[in-house]
Amino acid sequence: MEAAAAIIGLLFVLFVLAGVFVTVKAVKAAKRGVDRTVAQARRTVEDTTLRARQLAQPGVVGELAQLRLSLRTSMRATQEVLHAGSPDDASLREAIGLFERLSAHGHELDDELKRLEREPDRATIAARLPDLRERLERITHSAESLRWAARDRARKFAEDDLASLSDQIDVEAGALRHWTRVEDAADPLRDPVQGRPESAAPGGTKNPTGGRPAEGPARAGAADGPSDAAARSWGPTPEDPPAITARDPRTQPSYPWQKAPRTEDTTT
């Protein structure tokens, strides 16, 4: 009795621990989802604010907003391309490491541009703009190089896979059409039917060399009646294509692009 109570208590404790574990995992997943949503909403608001500032405030402030918007757009596009291709291509992991180092410089530049937006001395900002623009061009150029290299790599892999798949489909299509071989005497897979020699004609006609008429199978074939000849002509010949059994449409798998069979066809 005490052993049964101990087992029940142990099972209860295990169920409680499992419930706590599942609850903690669910809370963490929900928190990550909320954080992603908040971060995405914050980025959208900041991008919209920068676009509005770029159009509404021409001059130094508008140019700063344009620089920040260009930096954020280029870095975000590169990050999406690298992270989207990394699960399928392990070679992109090193590129992701380089991009993270580049992102540190991008965040530093973005923070500096953000501080200059609150700077009241417009002359100082205008004097520093060429240097800031050069740094932006170097960062965005590096980001674009990584992004386009990853895209070219993915496209090359897709082209190679498509070429290999096309070759396999051509081979399979030729195997499925095995009955449509070209009827050529040079085809080693074809067994041509040879015609009867004229010397084997019925009636004992002499051959062109002046010898005796053909004996054996030729004369036996001539002695056969018309019914036997007709039976032989109706039978399969070596060059006849093999019969193909029609498939039952009721047993065919259905695909999304196929129409459903009509009811009257299946009932009949």
PDB file of C-alpha atoms in Angstrom:
ATOM      1  CA  MET A   1       0.000   0.000   0.000  1.00  0.00           C
ATOM      2  CA  GLU A   2       2.822   2.369   0.867  1.00  0.00           C
ATOM      3  CA  ALA A   3       4.578   1.496  -2.417  1.00  0.00           C
ATOM      4  CA  ALA A   4       1.431   2.296  -4.415  1.00  0.00           C
ATOM      5  CA  ALA A   5       1.067   5.632  -2.604  1.00  0.00           C
ATOM      6  CA  ALA A   6       4.714   6.445  -3.327  1.00  0.00           C
ATOM      7  CA  ILE A   7       4.284   5.620  -7.004  1.00  0.00           C
ATOM      8  CA  ILE A   8       1.145   7.770  -7.223  1.00  0.00           C
ATOM      9  CA  GLY A   9       2.923  10.639  -5.495  1.00  0.00           C
ATOM     10  CA  LEU A  10       5.901  10.321  -7.857  1.00  0.00           C
ATOM     11  CA  LEU A  11       3.619  10.339 -10.892  1.00  0.00           C
ATOM     12  CA  PHE A  12       1.839  13.427  -9.541  1.00  0.00           C
ATOM     13  CA  VAL A  13       5.148  15.231  -9.096  1.00  0.00           C
ATOM     14  CA  LEU A  14       6.219  14.264 -12.632  1.00  0.00           C
ATOM     15  CA  PHE A  15       2.918  15.546 -14.077  1.00  0.00           C
ATOM     16  CA  VAL A  16       3.337  18.828 -12.182  1.00  0.00           C
ATOM     17  CA  LEU A  17       6.910  19.250 -13.449  1.00  0.00           C
ATOM     18  CA  ALA A  18       5.831  18.478 -17.017  1.00  0.00           C
ATOM     19  CA  GLY A  19       3.048  21.027 -16.763  1.00  0.00           C
ATOM     20  CA  VAL A  20       5.407  23.681 -15.420  1.00  0.00           C
ATOM     21  CA  PHE A  21       7.902  22.943 -18.212  1.00  0.00           C
ATOM     22  CA  VAL A  22       5.255  23.198 -20.923  1.00  0.00           C
ATOM     23  CA  THR A  23       3.901  26.407 -19.409  1.00  0.00           C
ATOM     24  CA  VAL A  24       7.339  28.011 -19.269  1.00  0.00           C
ATOM     25  CA  LYS A  25       8.034  27.052 -22.889  1.00  0.00           C
ATOM     26  CA  ALA A  26       4.701  28.480 -24.002  1.00  0.00           C
ATOM     27  CA  VAL A  27       5.303  31.723 -22.108  1.00  0.00           C
ATOM     28  CA  LYS A  28       8.777  32.105 -23.624  1.00  0.00           C
ATOM     29  CA  ALA A  29       7.439  31.457 -27.129  1.00  0.00           C
ATOM     30  CA  ALA A  30       4.670  33.999 -26.613  1.00  0.00           C
ATOM     31  CA  LYS A  31       7.179  36.519 -25.276  1.00  0.00           C
ATOM     32  CA  ARG A  32       9.413  36.032 -28.312  1.00  0.00           C
ATOM     33  CA  GLY A  33       6.423  36.528 -30.594  1.00  0.00           C
ATOM     34  CA  VAL A  34       5.454  39.716 -28.793  1.00  0.00           C
ATOM     35  CA  ASP A  35       9.029  41.010 -28.936  1.00  0.00           C
ATOM     36  CA  ARG A  36       9.211  40.343 -32.677  1.00  0.00           C
ATOM     37  CA  THR A  37       5.896  42.102 -33.222  1.00  0.00           C
ATOM     38  CA  VAL A  38       6.940  45.121 -31.156  1.00  0.00           C
ATOM     39  CA  ALA A  39      10.319  45.356 -32.900  1.00  0.00           C
ATOM     40  CA  GLN A  40       8.697  45.136 -36.329  1.00  0.00           C
ATOM     41  CA  ALA A  41       6.141  47.800 -35.409  1.00  0.00           C
ATOM     42  CA  ARG A  42       8.924  50.042 -34.084  1.00  0.00           C
ATOM     43  CA  ARG A  43      10.922  49.644 -37.301  1.00  0.00           C
ATOM     44  CA  THR A  44       7.858  50.437 -39.385  1.00  0.00           C
ATOM     45  CA  VAL A  45       7.156  53.595 -37.376  1.00  0.00           C
ATOM     46  CA  GLU A  46      10.779  54.744 -37.622  1.00  0.00           C
ATOM     47  CA  ASP A  47      10.911  54.138 -41.380  1.00  0.00           C
ATOM     48  CA  THR A  48       7.666  56.036 -41.884  1.00  0.00           C
ATOM     49  CA  THR A  49       8.972  58.915 -39.772  1.00  0.00           C
ATOM     50  CA  LEU A  50      12.201  59.072 -41.762  1.00  0.00           C
ATOM     51  CA  ARG A  51      10.347  59.139 -45.075  1.00  0.00           C
ATOM     52  CA  ALA A  52       8.068  61.904 -43.858  1.00  0.00           C
ATOM     53  CA  ARG A  53      11.054  63.897 -42.548  1.00  0.00           C
ATOM     54  CA  GLN A  54      12.895  63.424 -45.825  1.00  0.00           C
ATOM     55  CA  LEU A  55       9.982  64.933 -47.758  1.00  0.00           C
ATOM     56  CA  ALA A  56       8.813  67.559 -45.272  1.00  0.00           C
ATOM     57  CA  GLN A  57      12.186  68.962 -44.128  1.00  0.00           C
ATOM     58  CA  PRO A  58      14.514  69.641 -47.051  1.00  0.00           C
ATOM     59  CA  GLY A  59      18.101  70.528 -46.326  1.00  0.00           C
ATOM     60  CA  VAL A  60      20.435  69.040 -43.743  1.00  0.00           C
ATOM     61  CA  VAL A  61      17.713  67.323 -41.697  1.00  0.00           C
ATOM     62  CA  GLY A  62      16.160  65.769 -44.783  1.00  0.00           C
ATOM     63  CA  GLU A  63      19.543  64.531 -45.989  1.00  0.00           C
ATOM     64  CA  LEU A  64      20.251  62.910 -42.630  1.00  0.00           C
ATOM     65  CA  ALA A  65      16.913  61.146 -42.805  1.00  0.00           C
ATOM     66  CA  GLN A  66      17.723  59.957 -46.328  1.00  0.00           C
ATOM     67  CA  LEU A  67      21.094  58.574 -45.193  1.00  0.00           C
ATOM     68  CA  ARG A  68      19.518  56.692 -42.289  1.00  0.00           C
ATOM     69  CA  LEU A  69      16.772  55.296 -44.490  1.00  0.00           C
ATOM     70  CA  SER A  70      19.255  54.072 -47.133  1.00  0.00           C
ATOM     71  CA  LEU A  71      21.408  52.418 -44.466  1.00  0.00           C
ATOM     72  CA  ARG A  72      18.515  50.655 -42.783  1.00  0.00           C
ATOM     73  CA  THR A  73      17.028  49.440 -46.073  1.00  0.00           C
ATOM     74  CA  SER A  74      20.305  47.986 -47.388  1.00  0.00           C
ATOM     75  CA  MET A  75      21.252  46.261 -44.136  1.00  0.00           C
ATOM     76  CA  ARG A  76      17.784  44.785 -43.616  1.00  0.00           C
ATOM     77  CA  ALA A  77      17.631  43.403 -47.179  1.00  0.00           C
ATOM     78  CA  THR A  78      21.051  41.752 -46.815  1.00  0.00           C
ATOM     79  CA  GLN A  79      20.123  40.241 -43.456  1.00  0.00           C
ATOM     80  CA  GLU A  80      16.925  38.717 -44.856  1.00  0.00           C
ATOM     81  CA  VAL A  81      18.728  37.163 -47.845  1.00  0.00           C
ATOM     82  CA  LEU A  82      21.518  35.637 -45.744  1.00  0.00           C
ATOM     83  CA  HIS A  83      19.262  34.240 -43.035  1.00  0.00           C
ATOM     84  CA  ALA A  84      16.815  32.854 -45.622  1.00  0.00           C
ATOM     85  CA  GLY A  85      19.542  30.903 -47.456  1.00  0.00           C
ATOM     86  CA  SER A  86      21.635  29.758 -44.484  1.00  0.00           C
ATOM     87  CA  PRO A  87      19.459  26.686 -43.616  1.00  0.00           C
ATOM     88  CA  ASP A  88      20.023  25.243 -47.124  1.00  0.00           C
ATOM     89  CA  ASP A  89      23.602  26.403 -47.665  1.00  0.00           C
ATOM     90  CA  ALA A  90      26.164  25.974 -44.896  1.00  0.00           C
ATOM     91  CA  SER A  91      28.644  28.208 -46.740  1.00  0.00           C
ATOM     92  CA  LEU A  92      26.544  31.264 -45.869  1.00  0.00           C
ATOM     93  CA  ARG A  93      27.316  30.919 -42.160  1.00  0.00           C
ATOM     94  CA  GLU A  94      30.695  32.558 -42.623  1.00  0.00           C
ATOM     95  CA  ALA A  95      29.001  35.305 -44.624  1.00  0.00           C
ATOM     96  CA  ILE A  96      26.547  35.811 -41.742  1.00  0.00           C
ATOM     97  CA  GLY A  97      29.492  36.228 -39.375  1.00  0.00           C
ATOM     98  CA  LEU A  98      30.980  38.905 -41.634  1.00  0.00           C
ATOM     99  CA  PHE A  99      27.608  40.610 -41.884  1.00  0.00           C
ATOM    100  CA  GLU A 100      27.301  40.748 -38.097  1.00  0.00           C
ATOM    101  CA  ARG A 101      30.642  42.522 -37.927  1.00  0.00           C
ATOM    102  CA  LEU A 102      29.457  44.897 -40.631  1.00  0.00           C
ATOM    103  CA  SER A 103      26.197  45.448 -38.732  1.00  0.00           C
ATOM    104  CA  ALA A 104      28.190  46.787 -35.771  1.00  0.00           C
ATOM    105  CA  HIS A 105      29.573  49.559 -37.991  1.00  0.00           C
ATOM    106  CA  GLY A 106      26.106  50.152 -39.398  1.00  0.00           C
ATOM    107  CA  HIS A 107      24.566  50.553 -35.934  1.00  0.00           C
ATOM    108  CA  GLU A 108      27.343  52.933 -34.960  1.00  0.00           C
ATOM    109  CA  LEU A 109      26.713  55.085 -38.035  1.00  0.00           C
ATOM    110  CA  ASP A 110      22.949  55.036 -37.493  1.00  0.00           C
ATOM    111  CA  ASP A 111      23.366  56.169 -33.883  1.00  0.00           C
ATOM    112  CA  GLU A 112      25.633  58.997 -34.972  1.00  0.00           C
ATOM    113  CA  LEU A 113      23.147  60.142 -37.602  1.00  0.00           C
ATOM    114  CA  LYS A 114      20.373  60.000 -35.042  1.00  0.00           C
ATOM    115  CA  ARG A 115      22.374  62.234 -32.660  1.00  0.00           C
ATOM    116  CA  LEU A 116      23.062  64.726 -35.427  1.00  0.00           C
ATOM    117  CA  GLU A 117      19.335  65.071 -36.075  1.00  0.00           C
ATOM    118  CA  ARG A 118      19.032  66.750 -32.654  1.00  0.00           C
ATOM    119  CA  GLU A 119      22.075  68.948 -33.204  1.00  0.00           C
ATOM    120  CA  PRO A 120      21.057  72.640 -33.476  1.00  0.00           C
ATOM    121  CA  ASP A 121      24.247  73.727 -35.291  1.00  0.00           C
ATOM    122  CA  ARG A 122      23.395  73.094 -38.936  1.00  0.00           C
ATOM    123  CA  ALA A 123      26.759  74.315 -40.173  1.00  0.00           C
ATOM    124  CA  THR A 124      28.607  71.622 -38.222  1.00  0.00           C
ATOM    125  CA  ILE A 125      26.271  68.971 -39.582  1.00  0.00           C
ATOM    126  CA  ALA A 126      26.790  70.205 -43.146  1.00  0.00           C
ATOM    127  CA  ALA A 127      30.569  70.037 -42.658  1.00  0.00           C
ATOM    128  CA  ARG A 128      30.403  66.424 -41.475  1.00  0.00           C
ATOM    129  CA  LEU A 129      27.996  65.218 -44.143  1.00  0.00           C
ATOM    130  CA  PRO A 130      30.655  64.263 -46.769  1.00  0.00           C
ATOM    131  CA  ASP A 131      32.463  62.000 -44.294  1.00  0.00           C
ATOM    132  CA  LEU A 132      29.190  60.436 -43.157  1.00  0.00           C
ATOM    133  CA  ARG A 133      28.114  59.878 -46.748  1.00  0.00           C
ATOM    134  CA  GLU A 134      31.415  58.155 -47.572  1.00  0.00           C
ATOM    135  CA  ARG A 135      31.073  55.816 -44.582  1.00  0.00           C
ATOM    136  CA  LEU A 136      27.524  55.020 -45.622  1.00  0.00           C
ATOM    137  CA  GLU A 137      28.609  54.157 -49.154  1.00  0.00           C
ATOM    138  CA  ARG A 138      31.327  51.804 -47.909  1.00  0.00           C
ATOM    139  CA  ILE A 139      28.945  49.985 -45.562  1.00  0.00           C
ATOM    140  CA  THR A 140      26.120  49.686 -48.091  1.00  0.00           C
ATOM    141  CA  HIS A 141      28.546  48.560 -50.817  1.00  0.00           C
ATOM    142  CA  SER A 142      29.816  45.737 -48.606  1.00  0.00           C
ATOM    143  CA  ALA A 143      26.270  44.755 -47.696  1.00  0.00           C
ATOM    144  CA  GLU A 144      25.218  44.729 -51.346  1.00  0.00           C
ATOM    145  CA  SER A 145      28.227  42.575 -52.265  1.00  0.00           C
ATOM    146  CA  LEU A 146      27.194  39.949 -49.723  1.00  0.00           C
ATOM    147  CA  ARG A 147      23.560  40.116 -50.761  1.00  0.00           C
ATOM    148  CA  TRP A 148      24.123  39.736 -54.500  1.00  0.00           C
ATOM    149  CA  ALA A 149      26.743  37.007 -53.998  1.00  0.00           C
ATOM    150  CA  ALA A 150      24.228  34.992 -51.952  1.00  0.00           C
ATOM    151  CA  ARG A 151      21.549  35.517 -54.602  1.00  0.00           C
ATOM    152  CA  ASP A 152      23.868  34.495 -57.445  1.00  0.00           C
ATOM    153  CA  ARG A 153      24.885  31.385 -55.515  1.00  0.00           C
ATOM    154  CA  ALA A 154      21.260  30.389 -54.925  1.00  0.00           C
ATOM    155  CA  ARG A 155      20.398  30.982 -58.595  1.00  0.00           C
ATOM    156  CA  LYS A 156      23.383  28.896 -59.746  1.00  0.00           C
ATOM    157  CA  PHE A 157      22.322  25.994 -57.540  1.00  0.00           C
ATOM    158  CA  ALA A 158      18.774  26.259 -58.864  1.00  0.00           C
ATOM    159  CA  GLU A 159      19.975  26.212 -62.487  1.00  0.00           C
ATOM    160  CA  ASP A 160      22.188  23.164 -61.895  1.00  0.00           C
ATOM    161  CA  ASP A 161      19.367  21.297 -60.192  1.00  0.00           C
ATOM    162  CA  LEU A 162      16.967  22.175 -63.017  1.00  0.00           C
ATOM    163  CA  ALA A 163      19.444  20.973 -65.674  1.00  0.00           C
ATOM    164  CA  SER A 164      19.963  17.665 -63.856  1.00  0.00           C
ATOM    165  CA  LEU A 165      16.221  17.232 -63.427  1.00  0.00           C
ATOM    166  CA  SER A 166      15.611  17.942 -67.128  1.00  0.00           C
ATOM    167  CA  ASP A 167      18.154  15.268 -68.137  1.00  0.00           C
ATOM    168  CA  GLN A 168      16.521  12.702 -65.853  1.00  0.00           C
ATOM    169  CA  ILE A 169      13.071  13.546 -67.225  1.00  0.00           C
ATOM    170  CA  ASP A 170      14.323  13.155 -70.824  1.00  0.00           C
ATOM    171  CA  VAL A 171      15.741   9.717 -70.011  1.00  0.00           C
ATOM    172  CA  GLU A 172      12.534   8.640 -68.300  1.00  0.00           C
ATOM    173  CA  ALA A 173      10.396   9.965 -71.161  1.00  0.00           C
ATOM    174  CA  GLY A 174      12.465   7.944 -73.645  1.00  0.00           C
ATOM    175  CA  ALA A 175      12.033   4.827 -71.520  1.00  0.00           C
ATOM    176  CA  LEU A 176       8.272   5.336 -71.358  1.00  0.00           C
ATOM    177  CA  ARG A 177       8.118   5.586 -75.181  1.00  0.00           C
ATOM    178  CA  HIS A 178       9.937   2.277 -75.773  1.00  0.00           C
ATOM    179  CA  TRP A 179       7.362   1.165 -78.364  1.00  0.00           C
ATOM    180  CA  THR A 180       8.019   4.111 -80.689  1.00  0.00           C
ATOM    181  CA  ARG A 181      11.482   3.079 -81.898  1.00  0.00           C
ATOM    182  CA  VAL A 182      12.410   4.151 -85.354  1.00  0.00           C
ATOM    183  CA  GLU A 183      11.918   1.235 -87.729  1.00  0.00           C
ATOM    184  CA  ASP A 184      15.354   1.161 -89.180  1.00  0.00           C
ATOM    185  CA  ALA A 185      17.293  -1.880 -90.291  1.00  0.00           C
ATOM    186  CA  ALA A 186      20.334  -0.500 -88.519  1.00  0.00           C
ATOM    187  CA  ASP A 187      18.495  -0.529 -85.175  1.00  0.00           C
ATOM    188  CA  PRO A 188      19.953  -3.496 -83.215  1.00  0.00           C
ATOM    189  CA  LEU A 189      16.764  -3.699 -81.116  1.00  0.00           C
ATOM    190  CA  ARG A 190      14.568  -4.321 -84.146  1.00  0.00           C
ATOM    191  CA  ASP A 191      14.070  -7.834 -85.598  1.00  0.00           C
ATOM    192  CA  PRO A 192      13.092  -7.321 -89.247  1.00  0.00           C
ATOM    193  CA  VAL A 193      10.952  -9.936 -90.915  1.00  0.00           C
ATOM    194  CA  GLN A 194      12.659 -11.431 -93.931  1.00  0.00           C
ATOM    195  CA  GLY A 195      10.574 -12.111 -97.054  1.00  0.00           C
ATOM    196  CA  ARG A 196      10.293 -15.502 -98.668  1.00  0.00           C
ATOM    197  CA  PRO A 197      12.672 -16.221-101.541  1.00  0.00           C
ATOM    198  CA  GLU A 198      11.124 -16.584-104.948  1.00  0.00           C
ATOM    199  CA  SER A 199      12.607 -20.069-105.282  1.00  0.00           C
ATOM    200  CA  ALA A 200      10.307 -21.295-102.485  1.00  0.00           C
ATOM    201  CA  ALA A 201       7.111 -20.496-104.455  1.00  0.00           C
ATOM    202  CA  PRO A 202       4.602 -23.364-104.763  1.00  0.00           C
ATOM    203  CA  GLY A 203       4.285 -25.397-107.958  1.00  0.00           C
ATOM    204  CA  GLY A 204       7.816 -26.773-108.144  1.00  0.00           C
ATOM    205  CA  THR A 205       9.227 -23.792-110.051  1.00  0.00           C
ATOM    206  CA  LYS A 206      12.905 -24.016-110.522  1.00  0.00           C
ATOM    207  CA  ASN A 207      15.145 -21.464-108.896  1.00  0.00           C
ATOM    208  CA  PRO A 208      17.182 -19.082-111.040  1.00  0.00           C
ATOM    209  CA  THR A 209      20.259 -21.314-110.726  1.00  0.00           C
ATOM    210  CA  GLY A 210      18.480 -24.190-112.480  1.00  0.00           C
ATOM    211  CA  GLY A 211      18.438 -26.524-109.463  1.00  0.00           C
ATOM    212  CA  ARG A 212      15.635 -28.516-108.017  1.00  0.00           C
ATOM    213  CA  PRO A 213      12.715 -26.797-106.356  1.00  0.00           C
ATOM    214  CA  ALA A 214      12.965 -26.091-102.641  1.00  0.00           C
ATOM    215  CA  GLU A 215      12.063 -28.926-100.365  1.00  0.00           C
ATOM    216  CA  GLY A 216      11.063 -29.059 -96.712  1.00  0.00           C
ATOM    217  CA  PRO A 217       9.643 -25.974 -94.968  1.00  0.00           C
ATOM    218  CA  ALA A 218       8.869 -24.081 -98.181  1.00  0.00           C
ATOM    219  CA  ARG A 219       6.810 -26.895 -99.643  1.00  0.00           C
ATOM    220  CA  ALA A 220       5.122 -27.476 -96.253  1.00  0.00           C
ATOM    221  CA  GLY A 221       4.168 -23.823 -96.129  1.00  0.00           C
ATOM    222  CA  ALA A 222       2.758 -24.023 -99.628  1.00  0.00           C
ATOM    223  CA  ALA A 223       0.674 -27.056 -98.710  1.00  0.00           C
ATOM    224  CA  ASP A 224      -1.025 -25.241 -95.836  1.00  0.00           C
ATOM    225  CA  GLY A 225      -4.538 -24.071 -96.451  1.00  0.00           C
ATOM    226  CA  PRO A 226      -5.716 -20.453 -96.594  1.00  0.00           C
ATOM    227  CA  SER A 227      -7.154 -20.746 -93.085  1.00  0.00           C
ATOM    228  CA  ASP A 228      -3.716 -21.545 -91.638  1.00  0.00           C
ATOM    229  CA  ALA A 229      -2.144 -18.645 -93.492  1.00  0.00           C
ATOM    230  CA  ALA A 230      -4.870 -16.317 -92.244  1.00  0.00           C
ATOM    231  CA  ALA A 231      -4.374 -17.543 -88.680  1.00  0.00           C
ATOM    232  CA  ARG A 232      -0.664 -16.863 -88.965  1.00  0.00           C
ATOM    233  CA  SER A 233      -1.275 -13.407 -90.420  1.00  0.00           C
ATOM    234  CA  TRP A 234      -3.643 -12.516 -87.552  1.00  0.00           C
ATOM    235  CA  GLY A 235      -1.181 -13.561 -84.863  1.00  0.00           C
ATOM    236  CA  PRO A 236       1.443 -11.217 -83.373  1.00  0.00           C
ATOM    237  CA  THR A 237       4.588 -10.610 -85.365  1.00  0.00           C
ATOM    238  CA  PRO A 238       8.021  -9.846 -83.889  1.00  0.00           C
ATOM    239  CA  GLU A 239       7.798  -6.196 -84.993  1.00  0.00           C
ATOM    240  CA  ASP A 240       4.339  -5.529 -83.548  1.00  0.00           C
ATOM    241  CA  PRO A 241       4.412  -3.085 -80.599  1.00  0.00           C
ATOM    242  CA  PRO A 242       3.499  -4.515 -77.193  1.00  0.00           C
ATOM    243  CA  ALA A 243      -0.040  -3.991 -76.058  1.00  0.00           C
ATOM    244  CA  ILE A 244      -0.607  -1.240 -73.472  1.00  0.00           C
ATOM    245  CA  THR A 245      -3.292  -1.839 -70.909  1.00  0.00           C
ATOM    246  CA  ALA A 246      -5.504   1.179 -70.352  1.00  0.00           C
ATOM    247  CA  ARG A 247      -5.559   2.525 -66.814  1.00  0.00           C
ATOM    248  CA  ASP A 248      -8.694   2.639 -64.772  1.00  0.00           C
ATOM    249  CA  PRO A 249      -9.545   6.341 -64.169  1.00  0.00           C
ATOM    250  CA  ARG A 250     -11.087   5.437 -60.803  1.00  0.00           C
ATOM    251  CA  THR A 251      -7.723   4.273 -59.468  1.00  0.00           C
ATOM    252  CA  GLN A 252      -5.772   7.313 -60.683  1.00  0.00           C
ATOM    253  CA  PRO A 253      -4.494   9.767 -58.017  1.00  0.00           C
ATOM    254  CA  SER A 254      -6.094  13.191 -58.117  1.00  0.00           C
ATOM    255  CA  TYR A 255      -3.999  16.374 -58.339  1.00  0.00           C
ATOM    256  CA  PRO A 256      -4.999  19.975 -57.629  1.00  0.00           C
ATOM    257  CA  TRP A 257      -4.767  20.890 -61.312  1.00  0.00           C
ATOM    258  CA  GLN A 258      -7.005  18.037 -62.515  1.00  0.00           C
ATOM    259  CA  LYS A 259     -10.773  18.204 -62.858  1.00  0.00           C
ATOM    260  CA  ALA A 260     -12.871  15.791 -60.856  1.00  0.00           C
ATOM    261  CA  PRO A 261     -14.373  12.939 -62.969  1.00  0.00           C
ATOM    262  CA  ARG A 262     -18.075  13.185 -63.765  1.00  0.00           C
ATOM    263  CA  THR A 263     -20.554  11.029 -61.899  1.00  0.00           C
ATOM    264  CA  GLU A 264     -22.014   9.380 -64.973  1.00  0.00           C
ATOM    265  CA  ASP A 265     -18.548   8.236 -66.082  1.00  0.00           C
ATOM    266  CA  THR A 266     -17.830   6.457 -62.834  1.00  0.00           C
ATOM    267  CA  THR A 267     -21.274   4.855 -62.565  1.00  0.00           C
ATOM    268  CA  THR A 268     -21.131   3.421 -66.075  1.00  0.00           C
TER     269      THR A 268
END
